[in-house]
PDB file of C-alpha atoms in Angstrom:
ATOM      1  CA  MET D   1      17.963  -3.725  13.182  1.00 40.00           C
ATOM      2  CA  THR D   2      21.658  -3.591  12.298  1.00 41.00           C
ATOM      3  CA  ASP D   3      22.073  -7.239  13.316  1.00 41.00           C
ATOM      4  CA  MET D   4      19.132  -8.244  11.123  1.00 41.00           C
ATOM      5  CA  PHE D   5      20.662  -6.470   8.149  1.00 42.00           C
ATOM      6  CA  SER D   6      24.055  -8.093   8.721  1.00 44.00           C
ATOM      7  CA  ASP D   7      22.463 -11.514   8.982  1.00 44.00           C
ATOM      8  CA  MET D   8      20.256 -11.021   5.920  1.00 41.00           C
ATOM      9  CA  SER D   9      22.803  -9.304   3.673  1.00 43.00           C
ATOM     10  CA  THR D  10      25.507 -11.943   3.895  1.00 39.00           C
ATOM     11  CA  PRO D  11      23.854 -14.720   1.842  1.00 42.00           C
ATOM     12  CA  TRP D  12      22.850 -12.463  -1.032  1.00 45.00           C
ATOM     13  CA  SER D  13      25.434  -9.677  -0.924  1.00 48.00           C
ATOM     14  CA  GLU D  14      27.267 -11.138  -3.925  1.00 54.00           C
ATOM     15  CA  ARG D  15      24.093 -11.136  -6.006  1.00 51.00           C
ATOM     16  CA  LEU D  16      23.222  -7.601  -4.940  1.00 54.00           C
ATOM     17  CA  LEU D  17      26.671  -6.314  -5.826  1.00 54.00           C
ATOM     18  CA  ALA D  18      26.469  -7.969  -9.222  1.00 60.00           C
ATOM     19  CA  GLY D  19      22.971  -6.549  -9.695  1.00 62.00           C
ATOM     20  CA  GLY D  20      23.717  -2.881  -9.203  1.00 74.00           C
ATOM     21  CA  LEU D  21      23.611  -1.600  -5.642  1.00 80.00           C
ATOM     22  CA  HIS D  22      23.441   2.169  -5.464  1.00 83.00           C
ATOM     23  CA  PRO D  23      25.196   4.405  -2.957  1.00 88.00           C
ATOM     24  CA  PRO D  24      23.248   4.605   0.310  1.00 93.00           C
ATOM     25  CA  ALA D  25      20.389   7.023   0.789  1.00 95.00           C
ATOM     26  CA  THR D  26      21.133   9.604   3.435  1.00 96.00           C
ATOM     27  CA  GLU D  27      19.128   9.828   6.629  1.00 98.00           C
ATOM     28  CA  ALA D  28      17.735  13.092   5.215  1.00 98.00           C
ATOM     29  CA  ASP D  29      16.624  11.276   2.023  1.00 97.00           C
ATOM     30  CA  VAL D  30      14.790   8.653   4.048  1.00 98.00           C
ATOM     31  CA  ARG D  31      13.189  11.238   6.337  1.00 98.00           C
ATOM     32  CA  LEU D  32      12.057  13.191   3.265  1.00 98.00           C
ATOM     33  CA  LEU D  33      10.403  10.036   1.883  1.00 98.00           C
ATOM     34  CA  GLU D  34       8.692   9.434   5.232  1.00 99.00           C
ATOM     35  CA  GLU D  35       7.476  13.033   5.330  1.00 99.00           C
ATOM     36  CA  ARG D  36       6.196  12.827   1.754  1.00 98.00           C
ATOM     37  CA  LEU D  37       4.332   9.602   2.573  1.00 98.00           C
ATOM     38  CA  GLY D  38       3.156  10.764   5.994  1.00 98.00           C
ATOM     39  CA  VAL D  39       4.351   7.551   7.703  1.00 98.00           C
ATOM     40  CA  GLU D  40       7.408   6.056   9.339  1.00 98.00           C
ATOM     41  CA  LEU D  41       8.874   3.359   7.106  1.00 98.00           C
ATOM     42  CA  PRO D  42       9.228  -0.183   8.409  1.00 98.00           C
ATOM     43  CA  GLY D  43      12.694  -0.801   9.843  1.00 97.00           C
ATOM     44  CA  GLY D  44      13.869  -3.429   7.367  1.00 97.00           C
ATOM     45  CA  TYR D  45      13.098  -1.371   4.277  1.00 97.00           C
ATOM     46  CA  ARG D  46      14.415   1.796   5.905  1.00 97.00           C
ATOM     47  CA  GLN D  47      17.618  -0.035   6.763  1.00 96.00           C
ATOM     48  CA  PHE D  48      17.985  -1.238   3.174  1.00 95.00           C
ATOM     49  CA  LEU D  49      17.697   2.316   1.813  1.00 96.00           C
ATOM     50  CA  LEU D  50      20.418   3.467   4.216  1.00 97.00           C
ATOM     51  CA  PHE D  51      22.621   0.658   2.848  1.00 94.00           C
ATOM     52  CA  SER D  52      21.684   1.065  -0.826  1.00 89.00           C
ATOM     53  CA  ASP D  53      19.348   3.652  -2.300  1.00 89.00           C
ATOM     54  CA  GLY D  54      17.665   1.173  -4.620  1.00 89.00           C
ATOM     55  CA  TRP D  55      18.864  -1.894  -6.459  1.00 86.00           C
ATOM     56  CA  GLY D  56      19.565  -1.900 -10.171  1.00 76.00           C
ATOM     57  CA  ASP D  57      17.519  -0.113 -12.780  1.00 64.00           C
ATOM     58  CA  CYS D  58      14.751  -2.706 -12.675  1.00 68.00           C
ATOM     59  CA  CYS D  59      14.362  -3.965  -9.157  1.00 85.00           C
ATOM     60  CA  LEU D  60      14.088  -1.711  -6.114  1.00 93.00           C
ATOM     61  CA  LEU D  61      13.351   1.979  -6.504  1.00 94.00           C
ATOM     62  CA  ARG D  62      15.406   4.771  -5.001  1.00 95.00           C
ATOM     63  CA  ALA D  63      13.946   6.625  -2.016  1.00 96.00           C
ATOM     64  CA  GLY D  64      12.935   9.555  -4.211  1.00 96.00           C
ATOM     65  CA  GLU D  65      11.009   7.244  -6.568  1.00 96.00           C
ATOM     66  CA  ALA D  66       9.028   5.132  -4.078  1.00 98.00           C
ATOM     67  CA  GLY D  67       5.452   6.128  -3.345  1.00 98.00           C
ATOM     68  CA  TRP D  68       1.884   5.016  -2.775  1.00 99.00           C
ATOM     69  CA  LEU D  69       0.606   2.783  -5.560  1.00 98.00           C
ATOM     70  CA  ARG D  70      -2.578   4.881  -5.868  1.00 98.00           C
ATOM     71  CA  ASP D  71      -0.424   7.930  -6.709  1.00 98.00           C
ATOM     72  CA  LEU D  72       2.255   6.350  -8.905  1.00 98.00           C
ATOM     73  CA  GLU D  73       0.149   3.750 -10.727  1.00 96.00           C
ATOM     74  CA  PRO D  74      -3.512   4.780 -10.253  1.00 96.00           C
ATOM     75  CA  LEU D  75      -4.827   2.474 -12.978  1.00 95.00           C
ATOM     76  CA  ALA D  76      -3.011  -0.541 -11.524  1.00 94.00           C
ATOM     77  CA  ALA D  77      -4.316   0.347  -8.055  1.00 95.00           C
ATOM     78  CA  GLU D  78      -7.873   0.535  -9.377  1.00 93.00           C
ATOM     79  CA  VAL D  79      -7.703  -2.665 -11.426  1.00 91.00           C
ATOM     80  CA  TRP D  80      -5.980  -4.775  -8.758  1.00 91.00           C
ATOM     81  CA  SER D  81      -8.278  -3.495  -6.003  1.00 91.00           C
ATOM     82  CA  GLY D  82     -11.357  -4.622  -7.911  1.00 83.00           C
ATOM     83  CA  ALA D  83     -12.833  -1.146  -7.486  1.00 64.00           C
ATOM     84  CA  GLU D  84     -13.969  -0.955 -11.105  1.00 61.00           C
ATOM     85  CA  SER D  85     -16.146  -4.047 -10.714  1.00 62.00           C
ATOM     86  CA  GLY D  86     -17.406  -3.220  -7.237  1.00 62.00           C
ATOM     87  CA  LYS D  87     -16.873  -6.874  -6.325  1.00 67.00           C
ATOM     88  CA  VAL D  88     -14.362  -7.200  -3.506  1.00 67.00           C
ATOM     89  CA  ARG D  89     -14.672 -10.319  -1.389  1.00 75.00           C
ATOM     90  CA  SER D  90     -13.427 -10.227   2.164  1.00 82.00           C
ATOM     91  CA  VAL D  91     -10.735 -12.801   2.940  1.00 93.00           C
ATOM     92  CA  PRO D  92     -10.822 -14.117   6.527  1.00 94.00           C
ATOM     93  CA  ASP D  93      -7.645 -14.075   8.637  1.00 94.00           C
ATOM     94  CA  GLU D  94      -7.339 -17.872   8.628  1.00 96.00           C
ATOM     95  CA  LEU D  95      -6.889 -17.766   4.841  1.00 96.00           C
ATOM     96  CA  TYR D  96      -5.087 -14.442   4.568  1.00 96.00           C
ATOM     97  CA  LEU D  97      -2.451 -14.737   7.290  1.00 95.00           C
ATOM     98  CA  VAL D  98      -0.774 -17.755   5.692  1.00 97.00           C
ATOM     99  CA  TYR D  99       2.786 -17.431   4.401  1.00 96.00           C
ATOM    100  CA  GLY D 100       5.186 -19.796   2.692  1.00 94.00           C
ATOM    101  CA  GLU D 101       4.292 -22.797   0.590  1.00 93.00           C
ATOM    102  CA  GLU D 102       0.853 -23.183   2.200  1.00 96.00           C
ATOM    103  CA  GLN D 103      -0.205 -19.728   0.999  1.00 97.00           C
ATOM    104  CA  GLU D 104      -2.742 -19.498  -1.797  1.00 96.00           C
ATOM    105  CA  SER D 105      -1.951 -16.296  -3.676  1.00 94.00           C
ATOM    106  CA  VAL D 106      -5.616 -15.791  -4.607  1.00 94.00           C
ATOM    107  CA  ASN D 107      -6.339 -14.987  -0.950  1.00 94.00           C
ATOM    108  CA  LEU D 108      -5.474 -11.350  -1.422  1.00 93.00           C
ATOM    109  CA  ARG D 109      -7.228  -8.526   0.381  1.00 94.00           C
ATOM    110  CA  ARG D 110      -7.787  -6.372  -2.666  1.00 93.00           C
ATOM    111  CA  GLU D 111      -9.062  -3.506  -0.546  1.00 94.00           C
ATOM    112  CA  TYR D 112      -5.447  -3.026   0.642  1.00 96.00           C
ATOM    113  CA  VAL D 113      -4.003  -2.568  -2.872  1.00 96.00           C
ATOM    114  CA  PRO D 114      -4.394   1.239  -3.241  1.00 96.00           C
ATOM    115  CA  ASP D 115      -2.718   1.803   0.141  1.00 98.00           C
ATOM    116  CA  THR D 116       0.395  -0.224  -0.664  1.00 98.00           C
ATOM    117  CA  LEU D 117       3.777   1.399  -1.058  1.00 99.00           C
ATOM    118  CA  LEU D 118       5.395   0.785  -4.450  1.00 98.00           C
ATOM    119  CA  ILE D 119       9.090   0.143  -3.785  1.00 98.00           C
ATOM    120  CA  GLY D 120      10.170  -1.790  -6.860  1.00 95.00           C
ATOM    121  CA  ARG D 121       9.561  -3.504 -10.160  1.00 91.00           C
ATOM    122  CA  TRP D 122      10.806  -6.988 -11.019  1.00 81.00           C
ATOM    123  CA  ASP D 123      10.142  -8.548 -14.374  1.00 77.00           C
ATOM    124  CA  ASP D 124       6.550  -7.550 -15.158  1.00 86.00           C
ATOM    125  CA  GLY D 125       5.510  -7.237 -11.521  1.00 92.00           C
ATOM    126  CA  MET D 126       5.589  -4.747  -8.676  1.00 96.00           C
ATOM    127  CA  VAL D 127       7.180  -4.962  -5.239  1.00 96.00           C
ATOM    128  CA  LEU D 128       4.863  -3.465  -2.621  1.00 98.00           C
ATOM    129  CA  LEU D 129       4.756  -2.951   1.140  1.00 99.00           C
ATOM    130  CA  ASN D 130       1.376  -3.201   2.856  1.00 99.00           C
ATOM    131  CA  PRO D 131       0.973  -0.944   5.905  1.00 98.00           C
ATOM    132  CA  HIS D 132      -2.302  -2.641   6.903  1.00 98.00           C
ATOM    133  CA  VAL D 133      -0.569  -5.851   8.034  1.00 98.00           C
ATOM    134  CA  ARG D 134       2.391  -5.484  10.401  1.00 98.00           C
ATOM    135  CA  THR D 135       4.533  -7.831  12.431  1.00 97.00           C
ATOM    136  CA  ALA D 136       4.992  -7.360  16.173  1.00 97.00           C
ATOM    137  CA  GLU D 137       8.283  -5.616  15.293  1.00 97.00           C
ATOM    138  CA  GLY D 138       6.488  -3.108  13.063  1.00 97.00           C
ATOM    139  CA  GLU D 139       7.552  -4.598   9.721  1.00 98.00           C
ATOM    140  CA  TRP D 140       4.983  -4.266   6.928  1.00 99.00           C
ATOM    141  CA  GLU D 141       3.747  -7.190   4.898  1.00 98.00           C
ATOM    142  CA  ALA D 142       5.514  -7.353   1.492  1.00 98.00           C
ATOM    143  CA  TRP D 143       3.922  -8.345  -1.813  1.00 97.00           C
ATOM    144  CA  TYR D 144       5.029  -9.353  -5.262  1.00 95.00           C
ATOM    145  CA  LEU D 145       2.122  -8.495  -7.552  1.00 94.00           C
ATOM    146  CA  ALA D 146       2.258  -9.520 -11.223  1.00 93.00           C
ATOM    147  CA  SER D 147      -0.257 -10.211 -13.964  1.00 91.00           C
ATOM    148  CA  TRP D 148       0.805 -13.858 -14.149  1.00 92.00           C
ATOM    149  CA  VAL D 149       0.369 -14.447 -10.383  1.00 92.00           C
ATOM    150  CA  PRO D 150      -3.239 -15.209  -9.408  1.00 91.00           C
ATOM    151  CA  GLY D 151      -3.421 -12.628  -6.631  1.00 91.00           C
ATOM    152  CA  ALA D 152      -0.084 -11.775  -5.013  1.00 94.00           C
ATOM    153  CA  ARG D 153       2.817 -13.574  -3.417  1.00 95.00           C
ATOM    154  CA  ARG D 154       2.807 -12.218   0.112  1.00 97.00           C
ATOM    155  CA  TYR D 155       5.575 -12.268   2.712  1.00 97.00           C
ATOM    156  CA  ARG D 156       5.677 -11.277   6.371  1.00 97.00           C
ATOM    157  CA  CYS D 157       8.186  -8.504   5.647  1.00 98.00           C
ATOM    158  CA  PHE D 158      10.558  -6.913   3.145  1.00 96.00           C
ATOM    159  CA  TRP D 159      13.464  -9.215   4.027  1.00 94.00           C
ATOM    160  CA  ASP D 160      11.343 -12.353   3.604  1.00 95.00           C
ATOM    161  CA  LEU D 161      10.340 -11.204   0.118  1.00 93.00           C
ATOM    162  CA  ILE D 162      13.913 -10.333  -0.871  1.00 87.00           C
ATOM    163  CA  GLY D 163      15.224 -13.667   0.409  1.00 85.00           C
ATOM    164  CA  ASN D 164      12.509 -15.663  -1.340  1.00 79.00           C
ATOM    165  CA  GLU D 165      12.672 -13.831  -4.650  1.00 59.00           C
ATOM    166  CA  ARG D 166      16.459 -14.229  -4.577  1.00 48.00           C
ATOM    167  CA  VAL D 167      16.122 -17.990  -4.272  1.00 42.00           C
ATOM    168  CA  THR D 168      13.471 -18.331  -6.969  1.00 47.00           C
ATOM    169  CA  ARG D 169      15.402 -16.194  -9.472  1.00 42.00           C
ATOM    170  CA  ARG D 170      18.759 -18.020  -9.323  1.00 38.00           C
TER     171      ARG D 170
END
């Protein structure tokens, strides 16, 4: 994982430094978050916290602030999951497991929303990690969920989301 972080941090390190990196979380901080959540964090996000415990006051939360969406934002979890309407359509894999420009953000598995991990807030949206969809390396799918996005922008992992959002926000 260290190599991945080195490779990924180089292109955007200047932007991160300008945007308010925090001192690193300690291993104990990260373990405490994992214990509180009852899961082992995906390597990429865990690695980021050990490099910087959050990013700015608006972007990525500190380890002590991250948590399950259903606990931190219960109304958002309910609304985005479609639970209040009782109408949740199942999205087949061939539509859901599409990333990049071919992805249609409306193909969101709303039933996953309450179980996502809230790790940040950008603009008027939320940065989430989805433990239901994992790469072969154990990375969790990452989402950018905002009221102006029909569905969610989904990425294979935390680093893909960070890299993409960095490019689109320049």
